[in-house]
PDB file of C-alpha atoms in Angstrom:
ATOM      1  CA  MET A   1       2.549  -8.662 -18.060  1.00 47.00           C
ATOM      2  CA  THR A   2       5.313 -11.257 -18.554  1.00 51.00           C
ATOM      3  CA  GLN A   3       8.825 -10.156 -17.561  1.00 85.00           C
ATOM      4  CA  LYS A   4       7.699  -6.867 -16.055  1.00 97.00           C
ATOM      5  CA  VAL A   5       8.894  -5.862 -12.592  1.00 98.00           C
ATOM      6  CA  ALA A   6       6.875  -4.811  -9.543  1.00 98.00           C
ATOM      7  CA  LEU A   7       8.130  -3.292  -6.284  1.00 98.00           C
ATOM      8  CA  ILE A   8       5.839  -3.785  -3.287  1.00 98.00           C
ATOM      9  CA  THR A   9       6.510  -2.013   0.006  1.00 98.00           C
ATOM     10  CA  GLY A  10       5.491  -3.824   3.156  1.00 97.00           C
ATOM     11  CA  GLY A  11       5.733  -6.910   1.001  1.00 97.00           C
ATOM     12  CA  ALA A  12       6.622  -9.378   3.748  1.00 97.00           C
ATOM     13  CA  SER A  13       3.065  -9.929   4.971  1.00 95.00           C
ATOM     14  CA  GLY A  14      -0.589  -9.002   4.737  1.00 94.00           C
ATOM     15  CA  ILE A  15      -1.842  -7.091   1.716  1.00 96.00           C
ATOM     16  CA  GLY A  16       1.714  -6.573   0.437  1.00 97.00           C
ATOM     17  CA  LEU A  17       2.455 -10.282   0.284  1.00 97.00           C
ATOM     18  CA  ALA A  18      -0.952 -10.997  -1.265  1.00 97.00           C
ATOM     19  CA  ALA A  19      -0.217  -8.391  -3.945  1.00 98.00           C
ATOM     20  CA  ALA A  20       3.186  -9.950  -4.566  1.00 98.00           C
ATOM     21  CA  GLU A  21       1.631 -13.391  -5.012  1.00 98.00           C
ATOM     22  CA  ALA A  22      -1.033 -12.104  -7.404  1.00 98.00           C
ATOM     23  CA  LEU A  23       1.445 -10.143  -9.519  1.00 98.00           C
ATOM     24  CA  ALA A  24       3.999 -12.950  -9.578  1.00 97.00           C
ATOM     25  CA  LYS A  25       1.308 -15.363 -10.762  1.00 97.00           C
ATOM     26  CA  ALA A  26       0.541 -12.866 -13.534  1.00 96.00           C
ATOM     27  CA  GLY A  27       4.121 -13.231 -14.730  1.00 95.00           C
ATOM     28  CA  LEU A  28       5.932 -10.325 -13.068  1.00 97.00           C
ATOM     29  CA  HIS A  29       9.158 -10.427 -11.125  1.00 98.00           C
ATOM     30  CA  VAL A  30       8.198  -9.052  -7.702  1.00 98.00           C
ATOM     31  CA  VAL A  31      10.582  -7.211  -5.383  1.00 98.00           C
ATOM     32  CA  LEU A  32       9.440  -7.388  -1.767  1.00 98.00           C
ATOM     33  CA  ALA A  33      10.617  -4.253   0.018  1.00 98.00           C
ATOM     34  CA  ASP A  34      10.339  -4.333   3.794  1.00 98.00           C
ATOM     35  CA  VAL A  35      12.091  -3.187   6.950  1.00 97.00           C
ATOM     36  CA  GLN A  36      11.612  -6.747   8.244  1.00 96.00           C
ATOM     37  CA  THR A  37      14.343  -8.365   6.185  1.00 96.00           C
ATOM     38  CA  ASP A  38      14.028 -11.899   7.581  1.00 97.00           C
ATOM     39  CA  ALA A  39      10.281 -11.944   6.979  1.00 97.00           C
ATOM     40  CA  ALA A  40      10.761 -10.564   3.467  1.00 98.00           C
ATOM     41  CA  GLN A  41      13.281 -13.271   2.617  1.00 97.00           C
ATOM     42  CA  ALA A  42      10.945 -15.936   4.030  1.00 97.00           C
ATOM     43  CA  ALA A  43       8.192 -14.565   1.797  1.00 98.00           C
ATOM     44  CA  VAL A  44      10.538 -14.698  -1.210  1.00 98.00           C
ATOM     45  CA  ASP A  45      11.374 -18.320  -0.381  1.00 98.00           C
ATOM     46  CA  LYS A  46       7.652 -19.093  -0.251  1.00 96.00           C
ATOM     47  CA  LEU A  47       7.175 -17.572  -3.710  1.00 98.00           C
ATOM     48  CA  HIS A  48      10.186 -19.478  -5.053  1.00 98.00           C
ATOM     49  CA  SER A  49       8.636 -22.712  -3.788  1.00 98.00           C
ATOM     50  CA  GLN A  50       5.720 -21.954  -6.134  1.00 97.00           C
ATOM     51  CA  GLN A  51       8.159 -21.389  -9.036  1.00 97.00           C
ATOM     52  CA  LEU A  52       7.428 -17.651  -8.954  1.00 97.00           C
ATOM     53  CA  SER A  53      10.015 -14.944  -9.642  1.00 97.00           C
ATOM     54  CA  ALA A  54      10.826 -12.790  -6.601  1.00 98.00           C
ATOM     55  CA  SER A  55      13.559 -11.036  -4.657  1.00 98.00           C
ATOM     56  CA  ALA A  56      13.790  -8.925  -1.509  1.00 98.00           C
ATOM     57  CA  VAL A  57      15.275  -5.547  -0.668  1.00 98.00           C
ATOM     58  CA  GLU A  58      15.586  -3.834   2.701  1.00 98.00           C
ATOM     59  CA  LEU A  59      13.567  -0.630   2.914  1.00 98.00           C
ATOM     60  CA  ASP A  60      12.514   1.766   5.651  1.00 98.00           C
ATOM     61  CA  VAL A  61       9.949   3.809   3.719  1.00 98.00           C
ATOM     62  CA  THR A  62      10.505   6.857   5.931  1.00 98.00           C
ATOM     63  CA  CYS A  63      14.172   7.097   4.894  1.00 98.00           C
ATOM     64  CA  GLU A  64      15.003   8.952   1.673  1.00 98.00           C
ATOM     65  CA  GLU A  65      18.433   7.331   1.376  1.00 98.00           C
ATOM     66  CA  ASN A  66      16.846   3.880   1.738  1.00 98.00           C
ATOM     67  CA  TRP A  67      14.509   4.693  -1.137  1.00 98.00           C
ATOM     68  CA  LYS A  68      17.359   5.850  -3.356  1.00 98.00           C
ATOM     69  CA  ALA A  69      19.281   2.645  -2.615  1.00 98.00           C
ATOM     70  CA  ALA A  70      16.250   0.385  -3.164  1.00 98.00           C
ATOM     71  CA  ILE A  71      15.436   1.921  -6.553  1.00 98.00           C
ATOM     72  CA  GLU A  72      19.098   1.717  -7.576  1.00 98.00           C
ATOM     73  CA  THR A  73      19.063  -1.974  -6.634  1.00 98.00           C
ATOM     74  CA  VAL A  74      15.952  -2.629  -8.715  1.00 98.00           C
ATOM     75  CA  GLU A  75      17.424  -0.833 -11.725  1.00 97.00           C
ATOM     76  CA  ARG A  76      20.781  -2.612 -11.382  1.00 96.00           C
ATOM     77  CA  ASP A  77      19.349  -6.095 -10.855  1.00 96.00           C
ATOM     78  CA  GLN A  78      16.160  -5.987 -12.946  1.00 96.00           C
ATOM     79  CA  GLY A  79      16.792  -3.147 -15.384  1.00 96.00           C
ATOM     80  CA  ARG A  80      13.280  -1.713 -15.135  1.00 97.00           C
ATOM     81  CA  LEU A  81      10.248  -0.956 -12.958  1.00 98.00           C
ATOM     82  CA  ASP A  82       6.698  -1.307 -14.248  1.00 98.00           C
ATOM     83  CA  VAL A  83       4.523  -1.498 -11.135  1.00 98.00           C
ATOM     84  CA  LEU A  84       4.930   0.212  -7.754  1.00 98.00           C
ATOM     85  CA  VAL A  85       2.634  -0.747  -4.868  1.00 98.00           C
ATOM     86  CA  ASN A  86       3.069   1.708  -1.991  1.00 98.00           C
ATOM     87  CA  ASN A  87       1.544  -0.534   0.644  1.00 98.00           C
ATOM     88  CA  ALA A  88       3.691  -0.133   3.782  1.00 97.00           C
ATOM     89  CA  GLY A  89       1.784   1.508   6.607  1.00 96.00           C
ATOM     90  CA  ILE A  90       1.106   1.552  10.318  1.00 95.00           C
ATOM     91  CA  GLY A  91      -2.124   1.910  12.257  1.00 90.00           C
ATOM     92  CA  GLU A  92      -2.348   4.097  15.349  1.00 86.00           C
ATOM     93  CA  GLY A  93      -5.612   4.403  17.224  1.00 89.00           C
ATOM     94  CA  GLY A  94      -6.438   7.449  19.291  1.00 93.00           C
ATOM     95  CA  THR A  95      -8.624  10.527  19.580  1.00 95.00           C
ATOM     96  CA  LEU A  96      -7.468  14.115  19.218  1.00 97.00           C
ATOM     97  CA  GLU A  97      -7.017  14.288  22.991  1.00 96.00           C
ATOM     98  CA  SER A  98      -5.118  11.013  23.390  1.00 95.00           C
ATOM     99  CA  THR A  99      -2.819  11.258  20.368  1.00 96.00           C
ATOM    100  CA  SER A 100       0.550  12.882  21.023  1.00 97.00           C
ATOM    101  CA  LEU A 101       2.334  14.910  18.369  1.00 98.00           C
ATOM    102  CA  ASN A 102       5.120  12.309  18.288  1.00 97.00           C
ATOM    103  CA  ARG A 103       2.638   9.513  17.534  1.00 97.00           C
ATOM    104  CA  PHE A 104       0.880  11.652  14.939  1.00 98.00           C
ATOM    105  CA  ASN A 105       4.171  12.462  13.208  1.00 98.00           C
ATOM    106  CA  ARG A 106       5.214   8.793  13.214  1.00 98.00           C
ATOM    107  CA  VAL A 107       2.017   7.763  11.423  1.00 98.00           C
ATOM    108  CA  MET A 108       2.435  10.552   8.889  1.00 98.00           C
ATOM    109  CA  ALA A 109       6.096   9.639   8.318  1.00 98.00           C
ATOM    110  CA  VAL A 110       5.289   6.037   7.385  1.00 98.00           C
ATOM    111  CA  ASN A 111       1.904   6.398   5.723  1.00 98.00           C
ATOM    112  CA  VAL A 112       2.368   9.708   3.885  1.00 98.00           C
ATOM    113  CA  ASN A 113       6.082  10.385   3.532  1.00 98.00           C
ATOM    114  CA  GLY A 114       6.629   6.755   2.543  1.00 98.00           C
ATOM    115  CA  VAL A 115       4.187   7.075  -0.351  1.00 98.00           C
ATOM    116  CA  PHE A 116       5.604  10.458  -1.378  1.00 98.00           C
ATOM    117  CA  LEU A 117       9.162   9.109  -1.439  1.00 98.00           C
ATOM    118  CA  GLY A 118       8.097   5.954  -3.272  1.00 98.00           C
ATOM    119  CA  CYS A 119       6.519   8.009  -6.036  1.00 98.00           C
ATOM    120  CA  LYS A 120       9.354  10.541  -6.106  1.00 98.00           C
ATOM    121  CA  TYR A 121      12.058   7.926  -6.652  1.00 98.00           C
ATOM    122  CA  GLY A 122      10.076   5.121  -8.273  1.00 98.00           C
ATOM    123  CA  ILE A 123       8.306   7.042 -11.022  1.00 98.00           C
ATOM    124  CA  PRO A 124      11.488   8.256 -12.789  1.00 98.00           C
ATOM    125  CA  LEU A 125      12.603   4.628 -13.202  1.00 98.00           C
ATOM    126  CA  MET A 126       9.122   3.740 -14.464  1.00 98.00           C
ATOM    127  CA  GLU A 127       9.415   6.556 -17.012  1.00 98.00           C
ATOM    128  CA  ARG A 128      12.747   5.164 -18.194  1.00 97.00           C
ATOM    129  CA  SER A 129      11.065   1.749 -18.453  1.00 97.00           C
ATOM    130  CA  GLY A 130       8.392   3.075 -20.790  1.00 97.00           C
ATOM    131  CA  GLY A 131       5.663   3.821 -18.245  1.00 98.00           C
ATOM    132  CA  GLY A 132       3.738   1.806 -15.713  1.00 98.00           C
ATOM    133  CA  SER A 133       1.289   1.787 -12.846  1.00 98.00           C
ATOM    134  CA  VAL A 134       1.474   3.051  -9.262  1.00 98.00           C
ATOM    135  CA  ILE A 135      -1.016   1.764  -6.687  1.00 98.00           C
ATOM    136  CA  ASN A 136      -1.028   3.714  -3.425  1.00 98.00           C
ATOM    137  CA  VAL A 137      -2.737   1.851  -0.601  1.00 98.00           C
ATOM    138  CA  SER A 138      -4.954   4.233   1.326  1.00 98.00           C
ATOM    139  CA  SER A 139      -7.971   3.059   3.366  1.00 97.00           C
ATOM    140  CA  ILE A 140     -11.687   3.526   3.772  1.00 97.00           C
ATOM    141  CA  PHE A 141     -10.544   5.841   6.583  1.00 97.00           C
ATOM    142  CA  GLY A 142      -9.164   8.097   3.873  1.00 98.00           C
ATOM    143  CA  ILE A 143     -12.808   8.550   2.790  1.00 97.00           C
ATOM    144  CA  VAL A 144     -14.790   8.182   6.026  1.00 97.00           C
ATOM    145  CA  SER A 145     -13.496   8.015   9.589  1.00 95.00           C
ATOM    146  CA  ASP A 146     -13.929   7.129  13.262  1.00 93.00           C
ATOM    147  CA  GLN A 147     -13.248   9.159  16.374  1.00 94.00           C
ATOM    148  CA  LEU A 148     -10.456   6.784  17.414  1.00 93.00           C
ATOM    149  CA  MET A 149      -8.510   7.129  14.147  1.00 94.00           C
ATOM    150  CA  VAL A 150      -7.460  10.782  13.973  1.00 97.00           C
ATOM    151  CA  ALA A 151      -3.823  10.230  12.914  1.00 97.00           C
ATOM    152  CA  TYR A 152      -4.514   7.233  10.689  1.00 96.00           C
ATOM    153  CA  SER A 153      -7.404   8.980   8.929  1.00 97.00           C
ATOM    154  CA  ALA A 154      -5.324  12.116   8.386  1.00 98.00           C
ATOM    155  CA  SER A 155      -2.582  10.039   6.793  1.00 98.00           C
ATOM    156  CA  LYS A 156      -4.854   7.986   4.558  1.00 98.00           C
ATOM    157  CA  GLY A 157      -6.804  11.052   3.449  1.00 98.00           C
ATOM    158  CA  ALA A 158      -3.486  12.585   2.446  1.00 98.00           C
ATOM    159  CA  VAL A 159      -2.622   9.493   0.389  1.00 98.00           C
ATOM    160  CA  ARG A 160      -5.986   9.733  -1.372  1.00 98.00           C
ATOM    161  CA  THR A 161      -5.576  13.318  -2.575  1.00 98.00           C
ATOM    162  CA  MET A 162      -1.795  13.127  -3.091  1.00 98.00           C
ATOM    163  CA  THR A 163      -2.459  10.234  -5.477  1.00 99.00           C
ATOM    164  CA  LYS A 164      -4.729  12.463  -7.570  1.00 98.00           C
ATOM    165  CA  SER A 165      -2.132  15.253  -7.716  1.00 98.00           C
ATOM    166  CA  ILE A 166       0.616  12.876  -8.835  1.00 99.00           C
ATOM    167  CA  ALA A 167      -1.723  11.257 -11.373  1.00 99.00           C
ATOM    168  CA  LEU A 168      -2.466  14.674 -12.876  1.00 98.00           C
ATOM    169  CA  ASP A 169       1.232  15.534 -12.966  1.00 98.00           C
ATOM    170  CA  CYS A 170       2.092  12.309 -14.785  1.00 98.00           C
ATOM    171  CA  ALA A 171      -0.784  12.762 -17.241  1.00 98.00           C
ATOM    172  CA  THR A 172       0.236  16.371 -17.920  1.00 98.00           C
ATOM    173  CA  ARG A 173       3.794  15.267 -18.653  1.00 98.00           C
ATOM    174  CA  ASN A 174       2.507  12.311 -20.711  1.00 98.00           C
ATOM    175  CA  ASN A 175       5.120  10.053 -19.129  1.00 98.00           C
ATOM    176  CA  GLY A 176       3.088   6.841 -19.397  1.00 98.00           C
ATOM    177  CA  VAL A 177       2.702   6.411 -15.639  1.00 98.00           C
ATOM    178  CA  ARG A 178      -0.764   5.951 -14.137  1.00 98.00           C
ATOM    179  CA  VAL A 179      -1.397   6.499 -10.415  1.00 98.00           C
ATOM    180  CA  ASN A 180      -4.427   5.180  -8.517  1.00 98.00           C
ATOM    181  CA  SER A 181      -5.359   4.625  -4.885  1.00 98.00           C
ATOM    182  CA  LEU A 182      -6.727   1.504  -3.206  1.00 98.00           C
ATOM    183  CA  HIS A 183      -9.076   1.838  -0.242  1.00 98.00           C
ATOM    184  CA  PRO A 184      -9.359  -1.412   1.741  1.00 97.00           C
ATOM    185  CA  GLY A 185     -11.917  -1.888   4.460  1.00 95.00           C
ATOM    186  CA  PHE A 186     -11.352  -4.199   7.420  1.00 93.00           C
ATOM    187  CA  ILE A 187      -8.876  -6.796   6.203  1.00 93.00           C
ATOM    188  CA  GLU A 188      -7.574  -9.622   8.382  1.00 90.00           C
ATOM    189  CA  THR A 189      -3.888  -8.641   8.351  1.00 81.00           C
ATOM    190  CA  PRO A 190      -1.246  -8.840  11.103  1.00 72.00           C
ATOM    191  CA  MET A 191      -1.554  -5.061  11.618  1.00 70.00           C
ATOM    192  CA  VAL A 192      -5.321  -5.164  12.151  1.00 70.00           C
ATOM    193  CA  VAL A 193      -5.345  -8.305  14.282  1.00 68.00           C
ATOM    194  CA  GLY A 194      -2.409  -7.099  16.383  1.00 65.00           C
ATOM    195  CA  ALA A 195      -3.996  -3.710  17.034  1.00 63.00           C
ATOM    196  CA  ALA A 196      -7.254  -5.334  18.107  1.00 61.00           C
ATOM    197  CA  ALA A 197      -5.464  -7.728  20.467  1.00 63.00           C
ATOM    198  CA  ALA A 198      -3.509  -4.905  22.098  1.00 62.00           C
ATOM    199  CA  ALA A 199      -6.487  -2.626  22.750  1.00 69.00           C
ATOM    200  CA  PRO A 200      -8.408  -2.764  26.048  1.00 72.00           C
ATOM    201  CA  ALA A 201     -11.784  -4.476  25.825  1.00 77.00           C
ATOM    202  CA  GLU A 202     -13.665  -1.327  26.866  1.00 77.00           C
ATOM    203  CA  ILE A 203     -12.239   0.409  23.778  1.00 77.00           C
ATOM    204  CA  ILE A 204     -12.146  -2.345  21.164  1.00 79.00           C
ATOM    205  CA  GLU A 205     -15.648  -3.708  21.789  1.00 85.00           C
ATOM    206  CA  PRO A 206     -17.589  -0.509  20.971  1.00 85.00           C
ATOM    207  CA  TYR A 207     -15.127   0.264  18.158  1.00 81.00           C
ATOM    208  CA  THR A 208     -15.751  -3.154  16.603  1.00 83.00           C
ATOM    209  CA  ALA A 209     -19.500  -2.740  16.961  1.00 86.00           C
ATOM    210  CA  ARG A 210     -19.561   0.530  15.023  1.00 86.00           C
ATOM    211  CA  THR A 211     -16.984  -0.500  12.404  1.00 85.00           C
ATOM    212  CA  LEU A 212     -16.593  -4.199  11.609  1.00 85.00           C
ATOM    213  CA  GLY A 213     -20.070  -4.782  13.031  1.00 88.00           C
ATOM    214  CA  GLN A 214     -21.471  -2.493  10.343  1.00 91.00           C
ATOM    215  CA  VAL A 215     -19.864  -4.177   7.317  1.00 94.00           C
ATOM    216  CA  PRO A 216     -22.802  -5.297   5.141  1.00 95.00           C
ATOM    217  CA  VAL A 217     -21.190  -8.587   4.105  1.00 95.00           C
ATOM    218  CA  GLY A 218     -20.619  -9.369   7.796  1.00 92.00           C
ATOM    219  CA  ARG A 219     -16.955 -10.413   7.880  1.00 92.00           C
ATOM    220  CA  PHE A 220     -13.325  -9.379   7.577  1.00 90.00           C
ATOM    221  CA  GLY A 221     -11.833  -9.242   4.115  1.00 94.00           C
ATOM    222  CA  GLN A 222      -8.883 -11.513   3.361  1.00 95.00           C
ATOM    223  CA  PRO A 223      -5.525 -10.289   1.996  1.00 95.00           C
ATOM    224  CA  ASP A 224      -5.839 -12.354  -1.186  1.00 94.00           C
ATOM    225  CA  GLU A 225      -9.086 -10.525  -1.959  1.00 95.00           C
ATOM    226  CA  LEU A 226      -6.997  -7.335  -2.136  1.00 95.00           C
ATOM    227  CA  GLY A 227      -4.180  -8.988  -4.084  1.00 95.00           C
ATOM    228  CA  ASP A 228      -6.570  -9.982  -6.835  1.00 92.00           C
ATOM    229  CA  VAL A 229      -7.907  -6.410  -7.027  1.00 97.00           C
ATOM    230  CA  ILE A 230      -4.408  -4.872  -7.143  1.00 98.00           C
ATOM    231  CA  ALA A 231      -3.596  -7.011 -10.176  1.00 97.00           C
ATOM    232  CA  PHE A 232      -6.161  -5.048 -12.218  1.00 97.00           C
ATOM    233  CA  PRO A 233      -4.790  -1.466 -11.914  1.00 97.00           C
ATOM    234  CA  ALA A 234      -1.306  -2.988 -12.237  1.00 98.00           C
ATOM    235  CA  SER A 235      -2.217  -4.386 -15.658  1.00 96.00           C
ATOM    236  CA  ASP A 236      -2.733  -2.827 -19.075  1.00 94.00           C
ATOM    237  CA  ALA A 237      -6.431  -3.675 -18.777  1.00 96.00           C
ATOM    238  CA  SER A 238      -6.749  -0.486 -16.678  1.00 97.00           C
ATOM    239  CA  ARG A 239      -4.847   1.690 -19.169  1.00 96.00           C
ATOM    240  CA  PHE A 240      -7.531   4.453 -19.188  1.00 98.00           C
ATOM    241  CA  MET A 241      -7.616   4.612 -15.398  1.00 98.00           C
ATOM    242  CA  THR A 242      -5.624   7.173 -13.412  1.00 98.00           C
ATOM    243  CA  GLY A 243      -6.355   9.321 -10.370  1.00 98.00           C
ATOM    244  CA  SER A 244      -9.100   6.867  -9.415  1.00 98.00           C
ATOM    245  CA  GLU A 245     -10.118   5.327  -6.094  1.00 98.00           C
ATOM    246  CA  VAL A 246     -10.724   1.591  -5.850  1.00 98.00           C
ATOM    247  CA  THR A 247     -12.728   0.721  -2.736  1.00 98.00           C
ATOM    248  CA  VAL A 248     -12.771  -2.863  -1.431  1.00 98.00           C
ATOM    249  CA  ASP A 249     -14.691  -2.793   1.836  1.00 96.00           C
ATOM    250  CA  GLY A 250     -17.556  -5.282   1.860  1.00 96.00           C
ATOM    251  CA  GLY A 251     -20.006  -2.420   1.333  1.00 97.00           C
ATOM    252  CA  PHE A 252     -18.979  -0.344   4.402  1.00 95.00           C
ATOM    253  CA  THR A 253     -18.827   3.016   2.587  1.00 96.00           C
ATOM    254  CA  ALA A 254     -22.051   2.314   0.670  1.00 95.00           C
ATOM    255  CA  ARG A 255     -24.090   3.289   3.733  1.00 85.00           C
TER     256      ARG A 255
END
């Protein structure tokens, strides 16, 4: 994988940063794309301190013009794109009754439109680079769900099946690009911890009991445990793998 280039959205923290670390250690130059520019640059500095190759680019994944500019920057500065990790996402809790249309649309804009735009503008550069691998980060709530996750589940289910459609399109065109989805369970990221801290106890306690409390291995996953998994579909070792779902959830969906 030496000298290849990976673009990771939401790369400033959590699963995105863990993916960046894993891919950089495998020899790639990683581009951390994030709307939080200061945090992304701090993450790049951290990688540089480990003698790893990295750079940052500003990106609001909901903005088509931002995507065009980010891909142009990668092509100008790095000359190629081999791996795209569409990781940026937001979590919004709520039932059908409590979720407004504005909140629903915001979740869909980040979690679905962001992945669509990433594939739309990233894959052509990957084709010009000779092919590559796209990893779209969905969730176990794209497979199963909870009554408090109507918008989030809708968005992650869309990522799951959109991934399959794009994988089939790439395979039909024989463009050398593989597309797979990753389905994390409950991972100790800033998004998950922040959402739990903000929720009232009368809501979060029963939610935790029926979700995290039911994980067979009995704990949160850690971001680096996802980073290590992402490195596999990003590599040539997974060259016969496309349109697949990789679930990393401590056994939650095995029940």
